[in-house]
Each structure stands twice: as C-alpha cells, then as structure tokens.
mmCIF file of N, CA and C and ligand atoms in Angstrom:
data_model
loop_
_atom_site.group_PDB
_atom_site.id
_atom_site.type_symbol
_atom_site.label_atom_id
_atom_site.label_comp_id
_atom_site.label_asym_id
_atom_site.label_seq_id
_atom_site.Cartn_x
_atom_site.Cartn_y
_atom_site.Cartn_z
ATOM 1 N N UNK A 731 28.013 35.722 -0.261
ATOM 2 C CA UNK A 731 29.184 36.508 0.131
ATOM 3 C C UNK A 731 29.599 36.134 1.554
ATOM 4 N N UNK A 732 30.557 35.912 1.608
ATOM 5 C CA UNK A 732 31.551 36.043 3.061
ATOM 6 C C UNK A 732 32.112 37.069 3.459
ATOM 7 N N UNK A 733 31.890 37.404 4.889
ATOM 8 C CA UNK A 733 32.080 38.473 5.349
ATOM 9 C C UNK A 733 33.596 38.164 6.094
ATOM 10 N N UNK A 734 34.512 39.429 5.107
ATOM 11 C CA UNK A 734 36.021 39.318 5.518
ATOM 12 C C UNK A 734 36.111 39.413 7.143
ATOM 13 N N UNK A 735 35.336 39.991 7.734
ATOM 14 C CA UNK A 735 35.616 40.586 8.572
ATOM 15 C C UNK A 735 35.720 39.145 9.905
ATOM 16 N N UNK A 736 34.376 38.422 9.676
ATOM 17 C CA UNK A 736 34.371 37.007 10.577
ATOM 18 C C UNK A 736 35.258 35.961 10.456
ATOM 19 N N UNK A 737 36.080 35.942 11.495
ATOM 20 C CA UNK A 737 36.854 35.334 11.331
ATOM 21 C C UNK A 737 37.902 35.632 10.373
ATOM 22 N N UNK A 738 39.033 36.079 10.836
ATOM 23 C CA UNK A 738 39.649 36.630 9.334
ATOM 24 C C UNK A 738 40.352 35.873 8.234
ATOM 25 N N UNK A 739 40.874 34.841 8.710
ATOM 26 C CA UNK A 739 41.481 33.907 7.637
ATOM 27 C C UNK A 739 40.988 33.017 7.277
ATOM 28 N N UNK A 740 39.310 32.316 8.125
ATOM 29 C CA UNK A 740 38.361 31.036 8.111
ATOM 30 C C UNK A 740 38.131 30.828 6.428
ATOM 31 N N UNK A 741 37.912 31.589 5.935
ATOM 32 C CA UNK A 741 37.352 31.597 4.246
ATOM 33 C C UNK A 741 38.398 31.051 3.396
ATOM 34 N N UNK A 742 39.884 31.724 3.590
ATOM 35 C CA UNK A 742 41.045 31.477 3.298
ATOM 36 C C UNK A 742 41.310 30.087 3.081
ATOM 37 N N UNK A 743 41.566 29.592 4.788
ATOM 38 C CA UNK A 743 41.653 28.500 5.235
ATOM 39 C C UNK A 743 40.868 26.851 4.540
ATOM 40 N N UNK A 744 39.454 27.589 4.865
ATOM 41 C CA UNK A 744 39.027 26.295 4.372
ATOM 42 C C UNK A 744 39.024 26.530 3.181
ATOM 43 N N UNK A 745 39.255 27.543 2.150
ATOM 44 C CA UNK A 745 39.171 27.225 0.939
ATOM 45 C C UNK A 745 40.454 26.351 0.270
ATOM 46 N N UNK A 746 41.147 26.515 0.774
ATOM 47 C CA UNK A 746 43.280 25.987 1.140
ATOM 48 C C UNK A 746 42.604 24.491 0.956
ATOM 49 N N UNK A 747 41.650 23.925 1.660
ATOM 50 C CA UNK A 747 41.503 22.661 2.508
ATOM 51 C C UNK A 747 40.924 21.967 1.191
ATOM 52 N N UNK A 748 39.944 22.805 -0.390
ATOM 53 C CA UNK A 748 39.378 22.230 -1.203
ATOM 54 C C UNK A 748 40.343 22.524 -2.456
ATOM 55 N N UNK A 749 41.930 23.008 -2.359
ATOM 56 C CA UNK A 749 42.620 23.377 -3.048
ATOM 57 C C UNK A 749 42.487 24.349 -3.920
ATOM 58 N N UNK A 750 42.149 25.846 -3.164
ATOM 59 C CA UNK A 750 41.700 26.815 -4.045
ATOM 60 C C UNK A 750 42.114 27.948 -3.565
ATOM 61 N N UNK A 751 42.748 28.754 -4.174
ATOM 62 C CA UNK A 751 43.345 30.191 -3.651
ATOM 63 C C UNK A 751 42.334 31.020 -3.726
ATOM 64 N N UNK A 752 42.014 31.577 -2.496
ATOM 65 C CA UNK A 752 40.835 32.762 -2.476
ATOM 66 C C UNK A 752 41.393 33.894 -1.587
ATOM 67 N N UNK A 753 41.449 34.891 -2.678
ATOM 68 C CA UNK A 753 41.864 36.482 -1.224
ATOM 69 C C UNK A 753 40.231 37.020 -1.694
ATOM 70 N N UNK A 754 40.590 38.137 -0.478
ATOM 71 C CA UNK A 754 40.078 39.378 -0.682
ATOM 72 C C UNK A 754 39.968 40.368 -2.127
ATOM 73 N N UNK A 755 39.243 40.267 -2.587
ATOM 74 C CA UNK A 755 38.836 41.518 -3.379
ATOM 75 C C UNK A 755 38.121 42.547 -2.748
ATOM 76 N N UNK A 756 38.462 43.812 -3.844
ATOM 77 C CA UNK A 756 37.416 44.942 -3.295
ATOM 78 C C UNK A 756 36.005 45.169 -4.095
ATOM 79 N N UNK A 757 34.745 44.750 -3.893
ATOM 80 C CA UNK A 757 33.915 44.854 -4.636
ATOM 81 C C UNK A 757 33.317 46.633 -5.456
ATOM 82 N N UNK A 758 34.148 47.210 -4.843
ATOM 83 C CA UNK A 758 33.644 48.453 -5.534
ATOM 84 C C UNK A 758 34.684 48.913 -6.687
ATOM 85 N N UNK A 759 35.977 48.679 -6.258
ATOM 86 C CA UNK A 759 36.913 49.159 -7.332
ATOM 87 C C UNK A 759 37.789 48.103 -7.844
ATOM 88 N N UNK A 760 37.751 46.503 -7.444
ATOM 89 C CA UNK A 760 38.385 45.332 -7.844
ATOM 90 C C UNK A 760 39.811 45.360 -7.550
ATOM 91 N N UNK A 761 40.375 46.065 -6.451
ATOM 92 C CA UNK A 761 41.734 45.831 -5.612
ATOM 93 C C UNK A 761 41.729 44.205 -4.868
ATOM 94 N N UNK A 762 42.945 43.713 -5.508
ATOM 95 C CA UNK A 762 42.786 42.637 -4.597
ATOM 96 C C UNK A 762 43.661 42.893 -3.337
ATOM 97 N N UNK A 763 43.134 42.371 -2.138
ATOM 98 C CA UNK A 763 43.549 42.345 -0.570
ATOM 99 C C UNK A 763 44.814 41.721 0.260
ATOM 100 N N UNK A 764 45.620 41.871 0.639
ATOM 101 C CA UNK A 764 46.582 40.978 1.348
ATOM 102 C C UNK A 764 47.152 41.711 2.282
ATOM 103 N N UNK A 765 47.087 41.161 3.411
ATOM 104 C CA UNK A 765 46.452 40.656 4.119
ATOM 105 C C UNK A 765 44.941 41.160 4.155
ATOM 106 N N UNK A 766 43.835 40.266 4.612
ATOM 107 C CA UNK A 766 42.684 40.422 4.744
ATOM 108 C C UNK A 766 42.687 41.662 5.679
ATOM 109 N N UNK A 767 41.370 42.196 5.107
ATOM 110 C CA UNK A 767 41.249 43.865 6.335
ATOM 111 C C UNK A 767 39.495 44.295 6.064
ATOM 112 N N UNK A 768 38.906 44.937 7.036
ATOM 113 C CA UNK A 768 37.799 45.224 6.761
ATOM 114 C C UNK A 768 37.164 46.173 5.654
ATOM 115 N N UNK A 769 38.615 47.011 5.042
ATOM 116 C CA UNK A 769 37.896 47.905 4.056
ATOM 117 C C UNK A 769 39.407 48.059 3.617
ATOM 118 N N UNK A 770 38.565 48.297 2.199
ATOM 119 C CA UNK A 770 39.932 48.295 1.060
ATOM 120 C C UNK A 770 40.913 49.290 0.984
ATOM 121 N N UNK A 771 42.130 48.541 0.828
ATOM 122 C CA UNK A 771 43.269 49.474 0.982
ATOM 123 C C UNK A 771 43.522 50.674 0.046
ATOM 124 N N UNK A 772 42.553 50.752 -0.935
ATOM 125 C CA UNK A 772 42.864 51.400 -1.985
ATOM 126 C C UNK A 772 41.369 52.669 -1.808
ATOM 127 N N UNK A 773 40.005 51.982 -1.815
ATOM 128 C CA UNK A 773 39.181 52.855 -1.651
ATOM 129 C C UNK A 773 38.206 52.914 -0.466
ATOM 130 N N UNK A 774 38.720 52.104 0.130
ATOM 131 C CA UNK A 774 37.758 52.033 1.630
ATOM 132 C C UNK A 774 36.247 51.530 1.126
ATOM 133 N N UNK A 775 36.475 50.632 0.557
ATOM 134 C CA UNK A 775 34.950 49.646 0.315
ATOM 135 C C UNK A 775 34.978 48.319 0.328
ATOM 136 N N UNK A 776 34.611 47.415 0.628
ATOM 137 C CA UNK A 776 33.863 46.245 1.341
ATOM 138 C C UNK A 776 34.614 45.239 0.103
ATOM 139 N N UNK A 777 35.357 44.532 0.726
ATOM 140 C CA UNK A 777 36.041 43.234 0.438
ATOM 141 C C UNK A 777 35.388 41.929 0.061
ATOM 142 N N UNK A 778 35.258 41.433 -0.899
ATOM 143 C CA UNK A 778 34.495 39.567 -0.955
ATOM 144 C C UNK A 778 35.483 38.895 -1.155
ATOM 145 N N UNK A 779 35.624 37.818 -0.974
ATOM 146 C CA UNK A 779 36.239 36.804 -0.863
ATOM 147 C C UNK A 779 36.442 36.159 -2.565
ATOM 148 N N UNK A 780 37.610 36.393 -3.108
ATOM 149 C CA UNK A 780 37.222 35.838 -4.660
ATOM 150 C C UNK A 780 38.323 34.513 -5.307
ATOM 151 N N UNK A 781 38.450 33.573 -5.662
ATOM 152 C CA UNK A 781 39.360 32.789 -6.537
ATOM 153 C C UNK A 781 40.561 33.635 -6.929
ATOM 154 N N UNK A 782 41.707 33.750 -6.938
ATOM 155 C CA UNK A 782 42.940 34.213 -7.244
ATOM 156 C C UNK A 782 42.994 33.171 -8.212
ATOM 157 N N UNK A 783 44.371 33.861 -9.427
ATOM 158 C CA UNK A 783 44.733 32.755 -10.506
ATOM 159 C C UNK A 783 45.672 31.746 -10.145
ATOM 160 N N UNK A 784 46.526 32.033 -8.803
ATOM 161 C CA UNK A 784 47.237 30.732 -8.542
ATOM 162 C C UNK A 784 48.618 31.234 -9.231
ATOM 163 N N UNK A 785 48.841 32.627 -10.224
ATOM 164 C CA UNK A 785 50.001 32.752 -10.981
ATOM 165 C C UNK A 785 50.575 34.146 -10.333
ATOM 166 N N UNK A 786 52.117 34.274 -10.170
ATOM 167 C CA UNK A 786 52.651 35.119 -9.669
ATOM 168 C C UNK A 786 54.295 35.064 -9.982
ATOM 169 N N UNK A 787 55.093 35.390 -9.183
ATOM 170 C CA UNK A 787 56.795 35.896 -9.623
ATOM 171 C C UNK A 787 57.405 35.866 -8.229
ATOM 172 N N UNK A 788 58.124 35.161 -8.209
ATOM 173 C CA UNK A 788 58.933 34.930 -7.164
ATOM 174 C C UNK A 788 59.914 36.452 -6.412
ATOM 175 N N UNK A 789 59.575 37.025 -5.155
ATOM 176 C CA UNK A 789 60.288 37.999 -5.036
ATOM 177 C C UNK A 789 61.370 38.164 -4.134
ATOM 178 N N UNK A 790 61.512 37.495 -3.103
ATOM 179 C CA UNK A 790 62.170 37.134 -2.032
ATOM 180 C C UNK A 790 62.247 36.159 -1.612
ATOM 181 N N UNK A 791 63.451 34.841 -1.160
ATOM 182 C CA UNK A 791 63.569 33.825 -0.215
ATOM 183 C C UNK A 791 64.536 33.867 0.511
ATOM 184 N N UNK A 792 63.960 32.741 1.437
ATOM 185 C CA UNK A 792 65.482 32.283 2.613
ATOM 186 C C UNK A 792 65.447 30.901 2.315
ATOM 187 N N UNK A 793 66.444 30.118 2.918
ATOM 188 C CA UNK A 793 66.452 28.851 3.240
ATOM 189 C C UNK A 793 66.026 28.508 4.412
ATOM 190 N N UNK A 794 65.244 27.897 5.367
ATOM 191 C CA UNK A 794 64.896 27.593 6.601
ATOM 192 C C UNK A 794 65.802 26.507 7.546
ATOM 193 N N UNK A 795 66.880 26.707 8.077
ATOM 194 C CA UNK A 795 67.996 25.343 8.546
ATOM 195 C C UNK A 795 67.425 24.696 9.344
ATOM 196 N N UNK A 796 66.976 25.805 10.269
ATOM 197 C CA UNK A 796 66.529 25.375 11.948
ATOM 198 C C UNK A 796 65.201 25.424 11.877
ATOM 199 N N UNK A 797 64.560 24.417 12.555
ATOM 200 C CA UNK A 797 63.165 23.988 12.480
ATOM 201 C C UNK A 797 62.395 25.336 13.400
ATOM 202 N N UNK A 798 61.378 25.952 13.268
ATOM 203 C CA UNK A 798 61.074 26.934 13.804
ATOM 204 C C UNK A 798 60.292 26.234 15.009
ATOM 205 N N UNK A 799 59.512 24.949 14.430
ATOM 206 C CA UNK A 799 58.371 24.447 15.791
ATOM 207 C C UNK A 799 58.929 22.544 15.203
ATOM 208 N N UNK A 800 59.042 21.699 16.652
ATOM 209 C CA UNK A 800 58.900 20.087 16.727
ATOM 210 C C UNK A 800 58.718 20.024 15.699
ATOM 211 N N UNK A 801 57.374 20.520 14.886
ATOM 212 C CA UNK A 801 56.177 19.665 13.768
ATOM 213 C C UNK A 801 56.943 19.897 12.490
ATOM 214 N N UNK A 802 57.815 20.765 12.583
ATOM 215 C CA UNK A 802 58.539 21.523 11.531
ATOM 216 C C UNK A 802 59.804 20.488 10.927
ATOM 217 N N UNK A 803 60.469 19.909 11.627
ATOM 218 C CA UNK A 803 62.066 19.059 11.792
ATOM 219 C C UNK A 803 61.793 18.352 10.576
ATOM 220 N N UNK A 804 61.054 17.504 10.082
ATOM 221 C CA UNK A 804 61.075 16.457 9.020
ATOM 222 C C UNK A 804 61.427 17.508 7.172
ATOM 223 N N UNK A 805 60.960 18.287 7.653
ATOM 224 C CA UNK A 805 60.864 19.757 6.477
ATOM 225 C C UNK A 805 62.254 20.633 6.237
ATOM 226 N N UNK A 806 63.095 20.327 7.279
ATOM 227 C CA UNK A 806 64.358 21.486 6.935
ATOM 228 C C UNK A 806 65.255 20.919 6.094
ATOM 229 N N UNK A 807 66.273 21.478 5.287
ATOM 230 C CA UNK A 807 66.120 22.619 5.213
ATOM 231 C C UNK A 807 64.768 22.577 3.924
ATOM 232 N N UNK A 808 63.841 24.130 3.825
ATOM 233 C CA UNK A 808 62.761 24.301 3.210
ATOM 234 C C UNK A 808 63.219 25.888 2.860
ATOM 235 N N UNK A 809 62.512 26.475 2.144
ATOM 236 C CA UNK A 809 62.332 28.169 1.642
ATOM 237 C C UNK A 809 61.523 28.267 1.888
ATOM 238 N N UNK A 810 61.440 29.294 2.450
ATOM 239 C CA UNK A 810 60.262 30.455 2.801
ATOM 240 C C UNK A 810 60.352 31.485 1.593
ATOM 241 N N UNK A 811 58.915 32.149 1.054
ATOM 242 C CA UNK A 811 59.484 32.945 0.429
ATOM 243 C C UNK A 811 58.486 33.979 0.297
ATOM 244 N N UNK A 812 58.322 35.252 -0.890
ATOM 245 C CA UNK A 812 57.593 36.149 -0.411
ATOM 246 C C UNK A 812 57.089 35.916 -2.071
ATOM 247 N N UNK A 813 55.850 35.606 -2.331
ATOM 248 C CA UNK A 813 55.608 35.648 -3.894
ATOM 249 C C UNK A 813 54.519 37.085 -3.947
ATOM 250 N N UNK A 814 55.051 38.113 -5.332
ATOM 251 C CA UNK A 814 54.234 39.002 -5.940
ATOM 252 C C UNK A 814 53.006 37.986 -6.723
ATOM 253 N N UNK A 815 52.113 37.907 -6.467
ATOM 254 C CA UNK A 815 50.640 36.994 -7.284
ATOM 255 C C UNK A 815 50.276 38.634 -8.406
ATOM 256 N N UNK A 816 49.929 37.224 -9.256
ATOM 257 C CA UNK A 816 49.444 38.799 -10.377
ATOM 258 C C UNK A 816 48.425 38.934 -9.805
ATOM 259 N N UNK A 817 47.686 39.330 -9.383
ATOM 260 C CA UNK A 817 46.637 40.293 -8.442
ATOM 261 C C UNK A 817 47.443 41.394 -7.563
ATOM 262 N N UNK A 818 48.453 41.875 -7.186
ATOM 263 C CA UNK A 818 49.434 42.772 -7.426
ATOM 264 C C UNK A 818 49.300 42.453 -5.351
ATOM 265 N N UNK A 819 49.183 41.362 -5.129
ATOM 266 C CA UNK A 819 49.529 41.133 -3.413
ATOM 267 C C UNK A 819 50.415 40.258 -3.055
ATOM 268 N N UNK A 820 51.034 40.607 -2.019
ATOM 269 C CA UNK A 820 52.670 39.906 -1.752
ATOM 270 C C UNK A 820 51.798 38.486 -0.721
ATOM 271 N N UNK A 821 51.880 37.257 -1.083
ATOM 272 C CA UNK A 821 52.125 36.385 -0.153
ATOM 273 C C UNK A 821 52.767 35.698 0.541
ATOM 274 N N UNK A 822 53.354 35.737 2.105
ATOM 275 C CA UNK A 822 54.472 34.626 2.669
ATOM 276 C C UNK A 822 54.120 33.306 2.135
ATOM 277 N N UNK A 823 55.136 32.771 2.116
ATOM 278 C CA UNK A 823 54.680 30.832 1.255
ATOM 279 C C UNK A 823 55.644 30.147 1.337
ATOM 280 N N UNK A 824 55.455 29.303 0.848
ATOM 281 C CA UNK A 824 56.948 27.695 0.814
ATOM 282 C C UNK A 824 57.340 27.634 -0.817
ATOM 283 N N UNK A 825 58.500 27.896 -0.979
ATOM 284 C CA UNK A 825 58.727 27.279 -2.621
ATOM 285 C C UNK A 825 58.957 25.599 -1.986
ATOM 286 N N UNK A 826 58.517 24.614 -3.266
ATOM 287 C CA UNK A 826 58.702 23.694 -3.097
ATOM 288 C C UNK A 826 59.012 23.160 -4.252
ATOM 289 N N UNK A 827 59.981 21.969 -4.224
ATOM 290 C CA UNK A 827 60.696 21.247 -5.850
ATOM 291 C C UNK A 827 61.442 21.571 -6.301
ATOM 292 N N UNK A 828 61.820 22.917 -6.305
ATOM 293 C CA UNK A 828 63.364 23.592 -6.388
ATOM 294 C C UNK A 828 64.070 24.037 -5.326
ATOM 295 N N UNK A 829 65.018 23.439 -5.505
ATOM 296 C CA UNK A 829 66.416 23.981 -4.468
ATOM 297 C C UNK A 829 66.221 25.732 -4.623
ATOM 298 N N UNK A 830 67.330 26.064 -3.443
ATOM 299 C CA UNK A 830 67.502 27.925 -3.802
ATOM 300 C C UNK A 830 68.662 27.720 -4.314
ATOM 301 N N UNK A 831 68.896 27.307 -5.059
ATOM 302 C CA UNK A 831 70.362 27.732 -6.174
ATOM 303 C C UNK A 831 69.962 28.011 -6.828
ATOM 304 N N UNK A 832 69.157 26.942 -7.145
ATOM 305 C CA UNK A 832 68.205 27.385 -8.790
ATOM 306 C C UNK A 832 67.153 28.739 -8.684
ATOM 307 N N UNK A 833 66.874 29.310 -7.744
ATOM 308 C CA UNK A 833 65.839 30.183 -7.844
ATOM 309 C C UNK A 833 66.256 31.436 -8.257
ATOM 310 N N UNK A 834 65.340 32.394 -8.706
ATOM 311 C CA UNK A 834 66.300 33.928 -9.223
ATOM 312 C C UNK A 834 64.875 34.863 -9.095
ATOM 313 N N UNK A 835 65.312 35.936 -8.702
ATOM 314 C CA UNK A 835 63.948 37.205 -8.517
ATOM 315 C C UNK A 835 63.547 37.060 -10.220
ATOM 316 N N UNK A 836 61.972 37.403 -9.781
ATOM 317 C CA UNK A 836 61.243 37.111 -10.971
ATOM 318 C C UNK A 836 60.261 35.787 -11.423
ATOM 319 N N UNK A 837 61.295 34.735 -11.395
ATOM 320 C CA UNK A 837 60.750 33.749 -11.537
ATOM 321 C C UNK A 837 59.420 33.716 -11.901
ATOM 322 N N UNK A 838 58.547 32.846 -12.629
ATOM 323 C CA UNK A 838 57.211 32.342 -12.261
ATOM 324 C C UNK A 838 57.138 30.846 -11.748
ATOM 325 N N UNK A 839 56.233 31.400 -10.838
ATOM 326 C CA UNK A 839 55.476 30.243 -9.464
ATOM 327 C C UNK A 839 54.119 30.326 -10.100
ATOM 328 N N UNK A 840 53.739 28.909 -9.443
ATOM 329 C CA UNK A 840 52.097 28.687 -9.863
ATOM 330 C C UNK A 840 51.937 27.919 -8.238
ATOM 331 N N UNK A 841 50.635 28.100 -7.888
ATOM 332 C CA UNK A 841 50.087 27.786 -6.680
ATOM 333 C C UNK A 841 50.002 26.079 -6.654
ATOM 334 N N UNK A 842 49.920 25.849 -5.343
ATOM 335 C CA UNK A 842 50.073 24.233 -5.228
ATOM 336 C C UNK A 842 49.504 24.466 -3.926
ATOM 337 N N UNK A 843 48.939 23.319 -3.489
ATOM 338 C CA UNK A 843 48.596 23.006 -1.727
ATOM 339 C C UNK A 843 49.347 21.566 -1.374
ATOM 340 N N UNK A 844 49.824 21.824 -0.335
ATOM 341 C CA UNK A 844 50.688 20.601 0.396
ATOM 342 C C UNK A 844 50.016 20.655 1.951
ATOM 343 N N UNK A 845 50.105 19.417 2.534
ATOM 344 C CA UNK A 845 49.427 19.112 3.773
ATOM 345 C C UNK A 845 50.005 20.341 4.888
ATOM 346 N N UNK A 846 49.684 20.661 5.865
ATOM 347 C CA UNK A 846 50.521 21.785 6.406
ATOM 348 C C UNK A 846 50.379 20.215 8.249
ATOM 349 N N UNK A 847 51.731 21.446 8.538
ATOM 350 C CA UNK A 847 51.794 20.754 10.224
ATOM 351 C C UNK A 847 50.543 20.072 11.133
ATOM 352 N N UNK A 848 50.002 21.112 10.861
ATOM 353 C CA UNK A 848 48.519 21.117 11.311
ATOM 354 C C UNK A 848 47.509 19.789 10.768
ATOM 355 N N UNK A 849 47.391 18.791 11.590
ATOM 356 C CA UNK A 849 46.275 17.944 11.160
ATOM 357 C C UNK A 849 45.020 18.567 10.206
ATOM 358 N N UNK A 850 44.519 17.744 9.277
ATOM 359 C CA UNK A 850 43.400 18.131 8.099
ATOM 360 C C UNK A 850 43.319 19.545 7.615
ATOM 361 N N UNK A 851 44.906 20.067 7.491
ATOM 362 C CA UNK A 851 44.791 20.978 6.938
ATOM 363 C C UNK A 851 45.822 20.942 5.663
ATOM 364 N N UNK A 852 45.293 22.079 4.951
ATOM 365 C CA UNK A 852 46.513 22.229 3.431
ATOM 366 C C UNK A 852 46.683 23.945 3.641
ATOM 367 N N UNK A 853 47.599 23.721 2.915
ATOM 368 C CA UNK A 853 48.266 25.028 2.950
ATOM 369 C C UNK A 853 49.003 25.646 1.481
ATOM 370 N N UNK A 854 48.146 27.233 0.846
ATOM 371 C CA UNK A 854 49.058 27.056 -0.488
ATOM 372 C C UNK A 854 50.683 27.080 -0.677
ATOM 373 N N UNK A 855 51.433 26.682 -1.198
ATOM 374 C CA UNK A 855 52.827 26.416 -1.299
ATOM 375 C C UNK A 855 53.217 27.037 -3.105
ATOM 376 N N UNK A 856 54.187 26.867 -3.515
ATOM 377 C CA UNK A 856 54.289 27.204 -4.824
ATOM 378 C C UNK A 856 55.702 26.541 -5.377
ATOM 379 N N UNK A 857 55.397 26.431 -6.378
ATOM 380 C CA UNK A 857 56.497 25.705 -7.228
ATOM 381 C C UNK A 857 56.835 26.545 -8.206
ATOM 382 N N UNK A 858 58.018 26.040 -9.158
ATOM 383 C CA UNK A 858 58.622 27.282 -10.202
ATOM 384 C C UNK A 858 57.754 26.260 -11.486
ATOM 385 N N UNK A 859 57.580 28.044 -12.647
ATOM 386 C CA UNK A 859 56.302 27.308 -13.499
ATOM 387 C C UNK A 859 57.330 27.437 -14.392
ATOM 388 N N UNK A 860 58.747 27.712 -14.889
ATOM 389 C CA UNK A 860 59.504 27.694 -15.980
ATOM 390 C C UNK A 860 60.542 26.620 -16.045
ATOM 391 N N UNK A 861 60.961 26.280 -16.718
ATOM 392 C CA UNK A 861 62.555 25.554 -16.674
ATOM 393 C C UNK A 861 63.739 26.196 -16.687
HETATM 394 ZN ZN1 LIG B 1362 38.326 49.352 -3.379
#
C-alpha cells in the first residue's frame, strides 16, 4: 500500500510514467478519490491507491489559443477538458484527436498517456471512444 498522504500526486505520477491510471480509493467503503486527500470524502477512511478503468464521458471543454507556459506553444490550439471517469471523479485533462466541433457533453473518452512538457514524464490525456 501507498500512503496517499506522502507526497500527494508521486503514486499518480509515476504510475502516468508506466501508462496506468491510478486514483485514490477508499478502502473501507470503495469511494473513489479526486483529488487525492487524506481521508475519504464520503466516510472518512483511509484511501489506497488503485488502477482506474481508463473509461469515462466527456463533461466540459475549452479550446486553449494562447500558450499558457514557452513549453506549451508547439500544442495550441489544444482542449482542456473536465472528464466524469466511471469511478464517479471529475478529472482536468487534454482531449486529443478530435477537434471541438466534433465534441458534445457525454461523449465517451478512454484514457491515453502522451509525453507531457515536462522531461521523462507522461501525462493521462483522453481521446473520444465512439464515432
Ligand atoms: Zn470511504
């Protein structure tokens, strides 16, 4: 077990790095976590670190014009967006492969990792899982 509490996103992170979505669960009542926190939002008991399915519904985007940081410029314009994961937690993320014309609330996204700004790192991103 990994302790949510050390380091709060380290588990996250490097799990990103072996291409694997891992949140927070709650080991006493099976709430999953988002953002990471020391005790569960639902019953106040102790969080592990577990595999997510990678499957969720598109709920919110923008288009990104203006580069937010230097490292960013090669990437615009990009979406930002807010995906519901069926584990019932909202994640900030990147749609990637579809334009936002094509996108519509609801959608299904499936998890992907793409290199992030950051040297030797990945980062999950999501793509649309329908036609
Ligand atoms: Zn709980």
């Amino acid at each position: 077990m990994i302790s949510v509490s050390s380091g709060r996103l380290a588990p996250y992170r490097e799990a990103a790095g072996r291409g694997v979505l891992l949140l927070p669960r709650c080991v006493d009542c099976g709430t999953w976590q988002w953002p990471p926190r020391a005790a569960c939002r639902h019953c106040g008991g102790a969080p592990d670190w577990r595999e997510a399915s990678g499957g969720g519904r598109l709920s919110t985007w923008s288009v990104v014009t203006r580069a937010p940081r230097p490292e960013c410029q090669a990437d615009v314009p990009y979406v930002v967006a807010f995906v519901e994961l069926d584990e019932g937690v909202r994640l900030f993320t990147r749609i990637v492969g579809t334009g936002a014309g094509a996108l519509r609330t609801g959608l299904r996204v499936r998890c992907r990792f793409a290199p992030s700004p950051e040297p030797a790192v990945s980062i999950p991103v999501f793509v649309v899982a329908e036609g």
